Short mmCIF file of C-alpha atoms and ligand atoms in Angstrom, two decimals:
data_model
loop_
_atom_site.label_atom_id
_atom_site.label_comp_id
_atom_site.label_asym_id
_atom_site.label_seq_id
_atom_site.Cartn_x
_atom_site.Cartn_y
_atom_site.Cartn_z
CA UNK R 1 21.13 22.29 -4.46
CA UNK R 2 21.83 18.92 -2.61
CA UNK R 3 18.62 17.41 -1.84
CA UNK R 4 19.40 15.66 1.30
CA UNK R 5 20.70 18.89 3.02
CA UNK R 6 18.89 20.38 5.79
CA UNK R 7 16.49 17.40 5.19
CA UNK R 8 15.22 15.10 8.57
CA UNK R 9 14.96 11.30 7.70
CA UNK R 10 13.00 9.18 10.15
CA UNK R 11 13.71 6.15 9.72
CA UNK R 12 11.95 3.33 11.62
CA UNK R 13 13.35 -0.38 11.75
CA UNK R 14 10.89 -3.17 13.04
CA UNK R 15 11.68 -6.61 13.72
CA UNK R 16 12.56 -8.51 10.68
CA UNK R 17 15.73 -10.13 10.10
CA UNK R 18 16.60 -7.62 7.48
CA UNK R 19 17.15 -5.16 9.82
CA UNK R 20 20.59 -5.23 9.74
CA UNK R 21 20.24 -3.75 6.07
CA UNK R 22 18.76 -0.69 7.55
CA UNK R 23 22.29 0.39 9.22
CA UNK R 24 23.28 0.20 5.23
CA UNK R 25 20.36 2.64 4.45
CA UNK R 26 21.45 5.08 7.44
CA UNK R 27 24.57 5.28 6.19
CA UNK R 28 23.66 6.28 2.63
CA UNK R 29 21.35 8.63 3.59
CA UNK R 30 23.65 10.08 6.36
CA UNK R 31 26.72 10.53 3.60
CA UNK R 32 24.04 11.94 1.26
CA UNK R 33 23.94 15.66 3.86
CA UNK R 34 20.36 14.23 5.35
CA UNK R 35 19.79 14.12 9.39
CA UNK R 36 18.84 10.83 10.18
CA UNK R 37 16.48 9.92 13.34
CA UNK R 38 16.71 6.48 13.74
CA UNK R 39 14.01 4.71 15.73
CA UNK R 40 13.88 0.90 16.86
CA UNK R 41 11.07 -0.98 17.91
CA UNK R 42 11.41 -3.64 20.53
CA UNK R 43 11.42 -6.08 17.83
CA UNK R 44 14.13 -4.56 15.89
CA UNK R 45 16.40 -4.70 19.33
CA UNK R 46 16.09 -8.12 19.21
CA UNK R 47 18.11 -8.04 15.71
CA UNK R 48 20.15 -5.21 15.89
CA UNK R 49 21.38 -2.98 18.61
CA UNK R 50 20.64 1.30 18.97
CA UNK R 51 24.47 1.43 18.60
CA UNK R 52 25.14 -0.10 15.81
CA UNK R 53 23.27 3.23 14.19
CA UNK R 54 24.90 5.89 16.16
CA UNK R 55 28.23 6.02 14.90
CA UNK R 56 26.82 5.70 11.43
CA UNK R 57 24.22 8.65 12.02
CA UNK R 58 26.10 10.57 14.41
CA UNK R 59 23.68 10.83 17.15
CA UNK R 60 21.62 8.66 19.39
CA UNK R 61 19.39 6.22 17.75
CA UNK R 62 16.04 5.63 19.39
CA UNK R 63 14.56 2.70 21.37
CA UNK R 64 11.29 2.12 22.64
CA UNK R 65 12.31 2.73 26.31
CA UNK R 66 12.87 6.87 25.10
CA UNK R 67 9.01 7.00 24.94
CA UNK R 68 8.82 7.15 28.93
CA UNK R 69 12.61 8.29 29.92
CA UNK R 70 13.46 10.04 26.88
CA UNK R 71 15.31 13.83 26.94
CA UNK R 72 11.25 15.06 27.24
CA UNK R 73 8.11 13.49 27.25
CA UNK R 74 7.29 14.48 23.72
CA UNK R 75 10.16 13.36 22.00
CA UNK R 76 7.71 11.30 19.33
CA UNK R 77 6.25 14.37 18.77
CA UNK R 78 9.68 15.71 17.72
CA UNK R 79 10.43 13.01 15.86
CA UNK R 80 7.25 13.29 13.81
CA UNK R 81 6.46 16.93 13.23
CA UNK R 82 10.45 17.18 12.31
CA UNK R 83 10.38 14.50 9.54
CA UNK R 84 11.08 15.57 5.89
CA UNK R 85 9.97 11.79 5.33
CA UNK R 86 9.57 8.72 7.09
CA UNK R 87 10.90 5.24 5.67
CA UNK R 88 9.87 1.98 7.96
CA UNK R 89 12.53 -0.22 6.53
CA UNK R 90 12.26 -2.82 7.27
CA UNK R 91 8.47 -2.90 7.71
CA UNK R 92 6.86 -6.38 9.25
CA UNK R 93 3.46 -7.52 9.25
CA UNK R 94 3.30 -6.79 12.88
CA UNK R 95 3.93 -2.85 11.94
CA UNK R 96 1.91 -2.07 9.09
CA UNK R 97 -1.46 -3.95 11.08
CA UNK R 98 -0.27 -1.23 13.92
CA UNK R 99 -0.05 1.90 10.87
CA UNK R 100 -3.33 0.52 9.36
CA UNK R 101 -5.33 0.53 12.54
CA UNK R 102 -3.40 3.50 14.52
CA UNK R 103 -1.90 1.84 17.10
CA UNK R 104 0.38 4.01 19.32
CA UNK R 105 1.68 1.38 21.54
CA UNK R 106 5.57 1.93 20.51
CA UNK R 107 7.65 5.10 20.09
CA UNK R 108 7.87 4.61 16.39
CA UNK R 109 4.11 3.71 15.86
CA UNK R 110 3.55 7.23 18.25
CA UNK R 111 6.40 9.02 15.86
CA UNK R 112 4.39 8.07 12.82
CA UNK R 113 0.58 9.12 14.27
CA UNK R 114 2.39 12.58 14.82
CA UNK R 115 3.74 13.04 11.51
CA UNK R 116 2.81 14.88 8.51
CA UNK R 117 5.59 13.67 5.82
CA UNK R 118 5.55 11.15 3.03
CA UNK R 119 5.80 7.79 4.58
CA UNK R 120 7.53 5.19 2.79
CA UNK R 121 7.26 1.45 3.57
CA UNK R 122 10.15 -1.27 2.82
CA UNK R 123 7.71 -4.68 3.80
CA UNK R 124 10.07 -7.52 4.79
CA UNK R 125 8.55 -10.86 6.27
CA UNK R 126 8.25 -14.35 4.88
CA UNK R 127 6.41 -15.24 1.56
CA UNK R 128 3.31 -16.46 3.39
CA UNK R 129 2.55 -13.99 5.92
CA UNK R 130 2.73 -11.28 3.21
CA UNK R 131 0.19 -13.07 1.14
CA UNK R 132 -2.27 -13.33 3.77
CA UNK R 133 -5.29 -11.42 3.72
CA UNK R 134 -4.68 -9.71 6.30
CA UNK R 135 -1.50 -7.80 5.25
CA UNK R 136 -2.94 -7.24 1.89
CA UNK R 137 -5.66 -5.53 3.33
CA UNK R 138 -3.59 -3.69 5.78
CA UNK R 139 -1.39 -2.32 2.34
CA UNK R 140 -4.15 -1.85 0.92
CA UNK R 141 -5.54 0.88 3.75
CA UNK R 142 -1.88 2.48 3.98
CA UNK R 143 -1.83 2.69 0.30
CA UNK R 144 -5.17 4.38 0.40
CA UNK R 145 -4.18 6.57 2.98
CA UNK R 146 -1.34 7.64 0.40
CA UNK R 147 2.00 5.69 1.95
CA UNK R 148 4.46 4.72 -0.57
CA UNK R 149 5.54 1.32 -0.82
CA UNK R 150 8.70 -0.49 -2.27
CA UNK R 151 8.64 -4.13 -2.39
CA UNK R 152 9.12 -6.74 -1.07
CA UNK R 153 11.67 -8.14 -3.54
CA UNK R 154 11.18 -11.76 -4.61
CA UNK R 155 14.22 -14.29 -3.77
CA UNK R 156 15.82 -16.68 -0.74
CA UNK R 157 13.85 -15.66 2.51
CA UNK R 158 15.07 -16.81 5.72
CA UNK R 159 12.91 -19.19 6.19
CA UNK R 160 14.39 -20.55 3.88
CA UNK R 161 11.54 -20.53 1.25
CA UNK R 162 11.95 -18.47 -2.05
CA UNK R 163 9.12 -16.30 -2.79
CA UNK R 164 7.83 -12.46 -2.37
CA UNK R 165 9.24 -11.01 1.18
CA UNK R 166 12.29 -10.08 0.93
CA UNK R 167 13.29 -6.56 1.63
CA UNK R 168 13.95 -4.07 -1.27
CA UNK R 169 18.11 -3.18 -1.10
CA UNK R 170 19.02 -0.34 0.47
CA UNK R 171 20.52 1.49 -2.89
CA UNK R 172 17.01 0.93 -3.67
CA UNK R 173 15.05 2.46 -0.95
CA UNK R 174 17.84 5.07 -1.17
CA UNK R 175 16.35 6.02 -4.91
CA UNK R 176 13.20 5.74 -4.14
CA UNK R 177 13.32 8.37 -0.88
CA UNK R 178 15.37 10.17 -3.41
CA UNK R 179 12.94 10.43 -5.76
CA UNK R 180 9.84 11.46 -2.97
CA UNK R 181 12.24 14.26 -2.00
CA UNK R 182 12.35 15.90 -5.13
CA UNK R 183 8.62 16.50 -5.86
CA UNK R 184 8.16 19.39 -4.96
CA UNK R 185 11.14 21.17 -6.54
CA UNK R 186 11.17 23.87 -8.77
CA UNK R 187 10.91 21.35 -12.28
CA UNK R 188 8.11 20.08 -11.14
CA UNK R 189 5.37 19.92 -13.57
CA UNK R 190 7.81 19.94 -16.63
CA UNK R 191 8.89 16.89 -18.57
CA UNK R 192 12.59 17.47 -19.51
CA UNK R 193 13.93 14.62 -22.70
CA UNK R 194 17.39 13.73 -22.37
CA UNK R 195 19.40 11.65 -24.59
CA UNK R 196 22.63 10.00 -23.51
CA UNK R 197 25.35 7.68 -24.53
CA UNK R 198 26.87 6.73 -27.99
CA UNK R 199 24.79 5.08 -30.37
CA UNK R 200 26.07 2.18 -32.00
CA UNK R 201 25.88 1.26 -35.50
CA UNK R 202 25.89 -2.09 -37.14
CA UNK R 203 28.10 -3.56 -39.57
CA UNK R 204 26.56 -7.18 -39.50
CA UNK R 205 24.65 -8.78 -36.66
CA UNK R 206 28.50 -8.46 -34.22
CA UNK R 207 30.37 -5.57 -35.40
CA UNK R 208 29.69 -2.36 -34.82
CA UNK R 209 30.45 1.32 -35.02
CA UNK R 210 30.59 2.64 -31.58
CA UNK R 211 32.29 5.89 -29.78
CA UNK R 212 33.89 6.39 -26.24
CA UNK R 213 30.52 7.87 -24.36
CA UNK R 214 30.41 6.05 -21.21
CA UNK R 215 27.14 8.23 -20.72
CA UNK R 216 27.99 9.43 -17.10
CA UNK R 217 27.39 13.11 -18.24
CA UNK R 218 23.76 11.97 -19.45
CA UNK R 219 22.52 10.05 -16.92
CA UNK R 220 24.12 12.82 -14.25
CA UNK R 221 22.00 15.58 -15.87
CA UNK R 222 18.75 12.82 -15.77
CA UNK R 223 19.65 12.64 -11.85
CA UNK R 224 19.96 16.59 -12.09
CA UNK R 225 16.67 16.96 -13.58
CA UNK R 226 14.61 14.07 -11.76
CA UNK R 227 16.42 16.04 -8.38
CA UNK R 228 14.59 19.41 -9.24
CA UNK R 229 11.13 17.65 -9.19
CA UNK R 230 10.96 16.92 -13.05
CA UNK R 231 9.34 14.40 -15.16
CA UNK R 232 12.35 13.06 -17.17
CA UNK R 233 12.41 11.05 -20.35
CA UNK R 234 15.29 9.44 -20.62
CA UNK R 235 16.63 8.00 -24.29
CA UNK R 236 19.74 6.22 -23.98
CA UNK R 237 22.23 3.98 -26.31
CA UNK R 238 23.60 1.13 -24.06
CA UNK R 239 25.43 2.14 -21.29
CA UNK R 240 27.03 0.33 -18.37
CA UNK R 241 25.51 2.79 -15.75
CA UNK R 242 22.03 2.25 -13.78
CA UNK R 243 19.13 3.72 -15.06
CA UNK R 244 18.20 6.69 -12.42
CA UNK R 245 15.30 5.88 -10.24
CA UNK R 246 11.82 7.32 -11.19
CA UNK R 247 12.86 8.51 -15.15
CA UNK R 248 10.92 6.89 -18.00
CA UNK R 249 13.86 5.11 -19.99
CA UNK R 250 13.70 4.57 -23.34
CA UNK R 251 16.40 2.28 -24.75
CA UNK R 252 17.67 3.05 -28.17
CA UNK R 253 20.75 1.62 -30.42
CA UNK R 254 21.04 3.24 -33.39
CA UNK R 255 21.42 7.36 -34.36
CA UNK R 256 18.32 5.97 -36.33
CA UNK R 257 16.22 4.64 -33.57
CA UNK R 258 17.30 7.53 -31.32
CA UNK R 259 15.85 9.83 -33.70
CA UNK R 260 12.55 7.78 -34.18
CA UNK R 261 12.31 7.81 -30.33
CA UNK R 262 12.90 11.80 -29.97
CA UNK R 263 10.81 12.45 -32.63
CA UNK R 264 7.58 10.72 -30.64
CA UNK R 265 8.58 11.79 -27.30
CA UNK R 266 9.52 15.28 -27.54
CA UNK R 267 5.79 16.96 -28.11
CA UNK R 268 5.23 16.05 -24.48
CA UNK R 269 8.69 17.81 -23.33
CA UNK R 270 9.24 21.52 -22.22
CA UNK R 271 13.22 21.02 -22.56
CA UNK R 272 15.76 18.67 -24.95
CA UNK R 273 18.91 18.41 -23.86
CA UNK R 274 20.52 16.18 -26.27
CA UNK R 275 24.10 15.08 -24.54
CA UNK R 276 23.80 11.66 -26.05
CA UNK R 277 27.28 11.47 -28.66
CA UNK R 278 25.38 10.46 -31.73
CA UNK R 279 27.03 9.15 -34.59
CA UNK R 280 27.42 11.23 -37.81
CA UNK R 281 27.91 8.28 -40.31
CA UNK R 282 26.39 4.53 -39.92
CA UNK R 283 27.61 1.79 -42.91
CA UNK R 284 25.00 2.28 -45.98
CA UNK R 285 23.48 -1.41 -45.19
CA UNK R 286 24.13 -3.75 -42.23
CA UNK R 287 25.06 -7.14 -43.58
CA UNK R 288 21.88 -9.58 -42.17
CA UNK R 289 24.59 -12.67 -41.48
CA UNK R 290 28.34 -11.94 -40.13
CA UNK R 291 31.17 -11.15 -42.50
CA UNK R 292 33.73 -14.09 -43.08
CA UNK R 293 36.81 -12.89 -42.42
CA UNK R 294 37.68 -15.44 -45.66
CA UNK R 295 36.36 -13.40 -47.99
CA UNK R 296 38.42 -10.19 -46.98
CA UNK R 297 36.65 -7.93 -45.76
CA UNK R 298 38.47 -4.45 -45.78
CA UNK R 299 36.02 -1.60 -46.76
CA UNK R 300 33.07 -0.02 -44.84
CA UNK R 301 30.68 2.27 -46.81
CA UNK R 302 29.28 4.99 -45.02
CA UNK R 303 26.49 7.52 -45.10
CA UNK R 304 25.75 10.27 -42.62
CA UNK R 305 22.93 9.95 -40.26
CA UNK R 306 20.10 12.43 -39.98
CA UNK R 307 20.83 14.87 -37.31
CA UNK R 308 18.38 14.59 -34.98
CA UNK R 309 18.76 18.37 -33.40
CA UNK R 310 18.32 19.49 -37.31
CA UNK R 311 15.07 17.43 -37.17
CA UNK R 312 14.02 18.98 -34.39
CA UNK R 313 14.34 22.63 -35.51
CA UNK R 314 12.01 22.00 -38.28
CA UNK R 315 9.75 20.48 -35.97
CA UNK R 316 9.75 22.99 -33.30
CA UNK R 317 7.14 25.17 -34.81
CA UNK R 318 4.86 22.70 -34.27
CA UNK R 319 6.29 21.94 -30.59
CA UNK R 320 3.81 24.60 -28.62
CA UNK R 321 5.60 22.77 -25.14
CA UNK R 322 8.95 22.95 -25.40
CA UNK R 323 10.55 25.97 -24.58
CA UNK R 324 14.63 25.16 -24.52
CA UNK R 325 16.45 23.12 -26.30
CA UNK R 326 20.28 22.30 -25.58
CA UNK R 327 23.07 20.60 -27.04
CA UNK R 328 26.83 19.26 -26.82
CA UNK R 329 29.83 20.12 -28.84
CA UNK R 330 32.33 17.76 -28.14
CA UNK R 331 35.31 19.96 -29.28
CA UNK R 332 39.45 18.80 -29.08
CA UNK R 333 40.61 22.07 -31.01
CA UNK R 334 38.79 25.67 -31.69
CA UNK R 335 36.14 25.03 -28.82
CA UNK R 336 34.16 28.08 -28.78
CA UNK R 337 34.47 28.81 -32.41
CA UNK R 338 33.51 25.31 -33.15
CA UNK R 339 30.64 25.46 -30.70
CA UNK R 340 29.42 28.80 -31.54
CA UNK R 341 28.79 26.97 -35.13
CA UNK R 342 27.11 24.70 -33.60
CA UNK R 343 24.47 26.47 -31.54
CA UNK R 344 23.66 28.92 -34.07
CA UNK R 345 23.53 26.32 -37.12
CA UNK R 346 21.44 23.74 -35.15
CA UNK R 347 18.81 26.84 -33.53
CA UNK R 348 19.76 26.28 -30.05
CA UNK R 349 18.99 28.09 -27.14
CA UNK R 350 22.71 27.26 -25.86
CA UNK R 351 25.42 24.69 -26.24
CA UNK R 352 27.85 23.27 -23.65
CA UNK R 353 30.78 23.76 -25.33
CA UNK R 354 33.08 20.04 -23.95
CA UNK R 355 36.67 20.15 -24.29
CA UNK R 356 37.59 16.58 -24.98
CA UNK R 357 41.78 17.17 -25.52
CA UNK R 358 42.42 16.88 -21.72
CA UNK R 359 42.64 14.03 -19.98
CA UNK R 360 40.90 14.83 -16.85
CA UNK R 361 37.69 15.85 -18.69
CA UNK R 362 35.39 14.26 -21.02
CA UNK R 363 34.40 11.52 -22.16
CA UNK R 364 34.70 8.56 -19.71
CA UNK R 365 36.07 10.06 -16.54
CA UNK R 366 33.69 11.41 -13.58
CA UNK R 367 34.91 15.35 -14.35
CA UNK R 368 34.08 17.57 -16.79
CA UNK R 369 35.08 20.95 -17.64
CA UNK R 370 32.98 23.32 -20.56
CA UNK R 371 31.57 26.57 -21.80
CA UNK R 372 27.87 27.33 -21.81
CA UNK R 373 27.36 28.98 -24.61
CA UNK R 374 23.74 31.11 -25.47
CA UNK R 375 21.69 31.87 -28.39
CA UNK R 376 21.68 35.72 -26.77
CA UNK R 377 25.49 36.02 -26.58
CA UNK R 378 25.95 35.44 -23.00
CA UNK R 379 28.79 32.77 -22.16
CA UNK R 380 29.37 30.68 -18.71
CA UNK R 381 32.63 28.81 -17.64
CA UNK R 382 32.25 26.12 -16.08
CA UNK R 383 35.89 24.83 -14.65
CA UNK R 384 36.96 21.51 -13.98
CA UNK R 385 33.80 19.88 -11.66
CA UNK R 386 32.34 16.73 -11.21
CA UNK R 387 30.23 15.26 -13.90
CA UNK R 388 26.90 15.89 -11.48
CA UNK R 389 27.85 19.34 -10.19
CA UNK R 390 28.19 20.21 -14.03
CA UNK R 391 24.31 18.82 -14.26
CA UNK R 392 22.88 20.85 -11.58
CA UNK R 393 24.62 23.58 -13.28
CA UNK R 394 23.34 22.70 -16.25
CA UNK R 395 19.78 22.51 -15.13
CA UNK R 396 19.68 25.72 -12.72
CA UNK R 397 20.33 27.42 -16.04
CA UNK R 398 17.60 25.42 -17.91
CA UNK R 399 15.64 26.84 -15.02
CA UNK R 400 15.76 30.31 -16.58
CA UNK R 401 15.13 29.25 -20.25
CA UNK R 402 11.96 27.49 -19.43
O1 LIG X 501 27.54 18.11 -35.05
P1 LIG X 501 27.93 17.45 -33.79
O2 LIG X 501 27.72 15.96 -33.79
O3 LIG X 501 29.26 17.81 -33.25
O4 LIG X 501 26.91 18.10 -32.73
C1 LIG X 501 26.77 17.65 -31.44
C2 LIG X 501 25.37 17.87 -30.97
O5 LIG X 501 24.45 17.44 -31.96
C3 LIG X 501 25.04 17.03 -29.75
O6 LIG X 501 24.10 17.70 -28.97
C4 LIG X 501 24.49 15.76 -30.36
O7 LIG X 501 23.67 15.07 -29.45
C5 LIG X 501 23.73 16.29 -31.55
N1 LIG X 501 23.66 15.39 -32.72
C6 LIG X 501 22.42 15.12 -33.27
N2 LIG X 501 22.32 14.26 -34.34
C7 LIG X 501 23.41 13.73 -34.90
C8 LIG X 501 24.69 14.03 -34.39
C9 LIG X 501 24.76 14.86 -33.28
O8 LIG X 501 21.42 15.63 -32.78
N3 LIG X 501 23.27 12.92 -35.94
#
């Protein structure tokens, strides 16, 4: 289910002084499974060289000289027709006029004209020559024609101005071609709502009541989802973790504000799966100023929270959309007993039943071992695996329940 596999990346570097990011782009996409065809204008040879790309991509990167004396005459055809997608990254002013207008005076420029593939533009130039009319209106035309565009990124430019111009960073880009990959996969068209992380709950304006959800298995099954062409709603405590590219992210605190947030986003959703460790008891009133320590301060009252997957089967009636919904026991003794409880007394369609007594699973760590459990009996093991192998598990099975 890797997206990048048997996928052909063209990607096209122009002459910007950013170019050198682009061998950092290769490389991610080249670890990622893709094949990468890396082409380079004459201007890009004047900042970087062909071979700084081929041990990164593992085969001969492209130069403008290949047009005439190349392995055949139509290698730009090759290039073209065989593109998944194209990224031009960097992309200069001189380029996109080229793109806009349909010049074919370079191998890339030919490369392009010949394909058929989402093209993605990474605009890097100074501050000034991307305001100018005439690269606005040469976006504009490439926009129209239906190119995708990331950036430029505002900051130090080399000439050294600050302003709009700078290229987009390649873990950027990277997200973004992911992202164009996935449309068409077989999610597409559904909006899955995940939650993900540990809410916190306040004792005064700094204490809290937290747990140890890092929310890696969360944001993995987000990735997951977003990866098989869905729309994804994302509702997440605070994590550490980046937010994955192209999800609709909904910050939340509070079991409380996670609920309020589920509750108005879930009528658009086909799926729930609520991985998000939620707490079961908040204290019955946050103090509005902190607590001295001077007046001793040694008891917390607390109240349980509403749970929100309760919530939702009594709303699901109403919910004509949303066809599965799936949640997490988070289990250190009797797992599937403990889990079965679970799925049946919270009207799931299954459970992933999380064994958090060993230490190599869980909460935290990148692996995670667990037992999908079904509302029809049927049980899955899933042994020790990554936290984003366990996702695309996870969300090949959703697959079925949709
Ligand atoms: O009952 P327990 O907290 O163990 O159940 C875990 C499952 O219930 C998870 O899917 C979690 O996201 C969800 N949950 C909830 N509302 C709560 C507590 C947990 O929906 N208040």
């Amino acid at each position: 289910m890797n997206l990048f596999e048997n996928k052909s990346i063209l990607l096209g570097i122009t002459g910007s002084i950013a170019a050198y990011k682009a061998a950092d782009l290769a490389s991610r996409l080249k670890k990622s499974g893709a094949k990468v065809n890396a082409v380079l204008t004459p201007g890009a040879e004047k900042f970087i060289s062909p071979l700084t790309f081929q041990p990164v991509i593992g085969s001969k990167a492209y130069v403008d000289n290949d047009l005439w004396i190349g392995e055949t005459h139509v290698t730009h055809i090759g290039l073209g027709h065989n593109a998944d997608l194209a990224v031009i990254a960097p992309a200069s002013a001189d380029f996109m006029a080229k793109l806009a207008y349909g010049f074919g005076d370079s191998l890339l420029a030919v490369s392009i004209l010949a394909s058929h593939c989402p093209l993605l533009l990474a605009p890097a130039m100074d501050g000034d020559m991307y305001d100018h009319a005439a690269t606005q209106a040469n976006v504009a035309i490439l926009k129209e024609r239906g190119a995708h565009f990331i950036g430029p990124a505002s900051g130090h430019l080399a000439s050294g101005l600050t302003g709009v111009g700078r290229m987009s960073e390649p873990a950027e880009i990277f997200n973004n071609i992911r992202c164009l990959l996935s449309r068409d996969g077989k999610l597409r068209g559904k909006r899955i709502l995940v939650t993900a992380g540990g809410t916190r709950e306040a004792i005064d304006p700094v204490r809290m009541i937290t747990n140890r959800s890092s929310g890696k298995q969360g944001y993995a099954i987000a990735q997951a989802a977003l990866d098989a062409g869905a729309d994804v709603t994302l509702i997440s405590a605070p994590t550490a973790l980046d937010v994955p590219f192209g999800c609709q992210y909904i910050p939340v605190e509070s079991a409380a504000d996670m609920l309020n947030a589920v509750v108005a986003h879930l009528p658009e959703c086909d799926g729930l799966i609520m991985c998000a460790a939620v707490a079961d008891f908040h204290p019955l009133a946050a103090a509005e100023h902190k607590i001295k320590k001077d007046g001793g301060f040694n008891q917390i009252s607390l109240e349980p929270t509403q749970d929100i997957l309760a919530e939702v089967a009594v709303m699901r009636p109403s919910l004509s959309k949303l066809k599965a919904v799936i949640g997490f026991a988070a289990e250190s003794q009797d797992l599937r007993q403990n889990a079965k409880g679970k799925l049946d007394k919270k009207k799931l369609d299954m459970i992933v039943a999380n064994d958090i007594s060993a230490k190599d699973s869980g909460f935290a760590v990148d692996q995670n071992r667990a037992v999908f459990l079904y509302a029809d009996g049927r049980e899955k093991e899933i042994p020790l695996m990554g936290k984003d192998q366990l996702a695309e598990a996870l969300i090949t099975d959703l697959l079925q329940l949709l």
